[in-house]
PDB file of C-alpha atoms in Angstrom:
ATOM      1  CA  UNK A  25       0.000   0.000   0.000  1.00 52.00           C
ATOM      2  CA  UNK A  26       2.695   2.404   0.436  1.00 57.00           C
ATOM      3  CA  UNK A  27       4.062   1.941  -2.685  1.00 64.00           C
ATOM      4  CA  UNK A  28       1.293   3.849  -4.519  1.00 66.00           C
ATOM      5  CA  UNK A  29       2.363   6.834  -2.958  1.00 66.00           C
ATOM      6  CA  UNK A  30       5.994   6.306  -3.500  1.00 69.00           C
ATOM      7  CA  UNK A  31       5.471   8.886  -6.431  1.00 69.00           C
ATOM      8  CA  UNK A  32       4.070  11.830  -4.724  1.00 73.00           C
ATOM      9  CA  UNK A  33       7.133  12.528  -2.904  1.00 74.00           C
ATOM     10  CA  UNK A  34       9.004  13.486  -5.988  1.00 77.00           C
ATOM     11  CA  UNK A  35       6.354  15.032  -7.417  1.00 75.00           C
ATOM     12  CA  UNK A  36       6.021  17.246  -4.338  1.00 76.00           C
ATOM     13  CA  UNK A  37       9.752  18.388  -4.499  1.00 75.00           C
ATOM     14  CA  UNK A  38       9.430  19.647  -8.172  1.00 74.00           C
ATOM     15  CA  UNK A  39       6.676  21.245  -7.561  1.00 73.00           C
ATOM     16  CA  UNK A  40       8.036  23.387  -4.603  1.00 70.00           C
ATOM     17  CA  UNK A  41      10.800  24.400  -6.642  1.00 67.00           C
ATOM     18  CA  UNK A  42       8.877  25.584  -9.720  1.00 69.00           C
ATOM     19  CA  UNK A  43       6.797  27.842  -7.283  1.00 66.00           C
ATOM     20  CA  UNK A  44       9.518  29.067  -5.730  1.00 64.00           C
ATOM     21  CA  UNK A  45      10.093  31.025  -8.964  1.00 62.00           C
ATOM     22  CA  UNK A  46      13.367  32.383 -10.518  1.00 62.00           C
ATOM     23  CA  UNK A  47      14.785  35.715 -10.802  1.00 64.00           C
ATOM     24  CA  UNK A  48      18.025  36.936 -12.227  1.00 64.00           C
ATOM     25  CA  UNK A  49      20.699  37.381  -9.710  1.00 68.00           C
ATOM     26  CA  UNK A  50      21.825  41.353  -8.911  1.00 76.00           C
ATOM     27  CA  UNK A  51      24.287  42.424 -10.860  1.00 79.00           C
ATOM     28  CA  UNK A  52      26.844  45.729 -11.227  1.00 79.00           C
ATOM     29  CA  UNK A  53      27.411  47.301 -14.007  1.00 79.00           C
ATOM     30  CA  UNK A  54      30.669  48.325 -14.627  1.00 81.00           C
ATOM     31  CA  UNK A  55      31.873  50.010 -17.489  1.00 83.00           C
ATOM     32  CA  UNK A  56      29.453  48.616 -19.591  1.00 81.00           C
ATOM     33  CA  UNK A  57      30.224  44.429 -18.703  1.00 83.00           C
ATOM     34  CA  UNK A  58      27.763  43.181 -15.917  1.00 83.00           C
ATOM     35  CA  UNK A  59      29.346  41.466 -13.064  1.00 85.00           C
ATOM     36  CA  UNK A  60      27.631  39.423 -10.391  1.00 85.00           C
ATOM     37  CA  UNK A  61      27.154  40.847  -6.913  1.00 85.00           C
ATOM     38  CA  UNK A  62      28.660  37.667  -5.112  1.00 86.00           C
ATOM     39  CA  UNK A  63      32.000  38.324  -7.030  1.00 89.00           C
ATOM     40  CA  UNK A  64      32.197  42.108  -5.392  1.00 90.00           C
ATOM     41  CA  UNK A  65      31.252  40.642  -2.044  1.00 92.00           C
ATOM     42  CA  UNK A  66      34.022  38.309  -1.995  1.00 94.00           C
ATOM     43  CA  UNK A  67      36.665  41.295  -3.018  1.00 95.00           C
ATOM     44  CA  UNK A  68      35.297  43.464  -0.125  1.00 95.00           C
ATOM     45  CA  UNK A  69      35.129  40.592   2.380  1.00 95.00           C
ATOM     46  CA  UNK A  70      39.130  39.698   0.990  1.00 95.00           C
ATOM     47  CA  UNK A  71      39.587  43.906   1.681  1.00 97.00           C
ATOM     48  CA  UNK A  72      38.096  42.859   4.986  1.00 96.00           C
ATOM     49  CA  UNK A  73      40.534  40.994   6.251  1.00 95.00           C
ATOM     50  CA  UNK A  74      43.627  43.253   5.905  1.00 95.00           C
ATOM     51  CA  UNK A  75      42.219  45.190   9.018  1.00 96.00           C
ATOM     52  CA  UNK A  76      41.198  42.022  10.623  1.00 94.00           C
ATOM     53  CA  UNK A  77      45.045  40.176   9.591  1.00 94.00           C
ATOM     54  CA  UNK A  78      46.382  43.885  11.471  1.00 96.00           C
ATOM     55  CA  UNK A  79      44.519  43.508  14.384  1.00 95.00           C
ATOM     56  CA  UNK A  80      44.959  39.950  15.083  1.00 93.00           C
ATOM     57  CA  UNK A  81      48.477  40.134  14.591  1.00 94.00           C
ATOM     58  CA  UNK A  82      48.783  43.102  17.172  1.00 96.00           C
ATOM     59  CA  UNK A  83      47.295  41.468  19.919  1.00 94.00           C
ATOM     60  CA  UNK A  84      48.898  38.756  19.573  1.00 93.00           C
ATOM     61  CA  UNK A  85      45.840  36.107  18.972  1.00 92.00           C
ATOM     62  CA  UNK A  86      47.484  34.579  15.890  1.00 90.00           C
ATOM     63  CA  UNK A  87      47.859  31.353  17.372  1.00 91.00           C
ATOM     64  CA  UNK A  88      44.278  30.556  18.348  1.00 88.00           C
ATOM     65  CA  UNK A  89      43.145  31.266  13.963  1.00 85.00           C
ATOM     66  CA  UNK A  90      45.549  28.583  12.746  1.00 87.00           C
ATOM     67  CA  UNK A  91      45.874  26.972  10.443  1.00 91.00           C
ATOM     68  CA  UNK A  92      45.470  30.977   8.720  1.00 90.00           C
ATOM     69  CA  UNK A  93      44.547  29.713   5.508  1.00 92.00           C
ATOM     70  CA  UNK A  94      41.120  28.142   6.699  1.00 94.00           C
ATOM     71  CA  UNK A  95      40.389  30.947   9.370  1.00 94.00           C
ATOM     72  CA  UNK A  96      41.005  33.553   6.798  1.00 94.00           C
ATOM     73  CA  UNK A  97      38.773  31.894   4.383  1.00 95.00           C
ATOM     74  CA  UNK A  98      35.971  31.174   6.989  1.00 95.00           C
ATOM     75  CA  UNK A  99      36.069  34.915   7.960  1.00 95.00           C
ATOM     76  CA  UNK A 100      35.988  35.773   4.487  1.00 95.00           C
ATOM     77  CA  UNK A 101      33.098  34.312   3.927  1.00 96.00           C
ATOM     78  CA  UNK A 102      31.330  35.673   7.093  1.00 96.00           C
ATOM     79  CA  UNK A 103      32.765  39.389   5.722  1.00 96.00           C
ATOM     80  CA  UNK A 104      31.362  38.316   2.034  1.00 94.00           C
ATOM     81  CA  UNK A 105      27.840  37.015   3.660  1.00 93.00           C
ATOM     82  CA  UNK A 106      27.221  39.998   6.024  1.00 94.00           C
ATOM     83  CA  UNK A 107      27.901  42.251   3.255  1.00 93.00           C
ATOM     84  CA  UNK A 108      25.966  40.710   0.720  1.00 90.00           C
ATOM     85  CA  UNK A 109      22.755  40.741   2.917  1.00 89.00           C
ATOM     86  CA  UNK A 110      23.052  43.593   3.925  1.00 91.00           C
ATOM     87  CA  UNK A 111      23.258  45.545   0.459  1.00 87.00           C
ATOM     88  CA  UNK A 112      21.292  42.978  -1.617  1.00 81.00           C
ATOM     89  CA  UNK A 113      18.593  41.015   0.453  1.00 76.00           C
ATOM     90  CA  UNK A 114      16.864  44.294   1.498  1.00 62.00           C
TER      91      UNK A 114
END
């Protein structure tokens, strides 16, 4: 018996996601080529973490963010994120 509803499940998912409905993703314009917002994001969360590298370094709480690499990228992200909603999901 619960095999003839073994199709409704699928059925269900596709359906949510055609009603969730598409629109383009924001983009910039500059100089006449469009570029998407995530891509500026990510440069101003990378900008982000010059002051953050600075202040780390000066008090001395380097150790605790190793390996760098990973931290750096993880706060990148959080920089990139925080930025994007606030300037695009508004």
């Amino acid at each position: 018996m619960w095999q003839r509803y073994l199709w409704k499940r699928p059925l269900i998912v596709l359906l949510a996601g055609l009603l969730t409905g598409c629109t383009l993703s924001p983009a910039i314009p500059v100089f006449g080529a469009t570029f998407p917002a995530w891509l500026f994001c990510s440069v101003a969360g990378a900008f982000l973490l010059i002051p953050t590298h600075l202040l780390l370094a000066r008090r001395g709480w380097l150790r605790p963010f190793s390996p760098l690499v990973i931290s750096y990228l993880a706060l990148m992200f959080i920089y990139a994120a925080i930025i994007w909603l606030l300037l695009f999901m508004g």
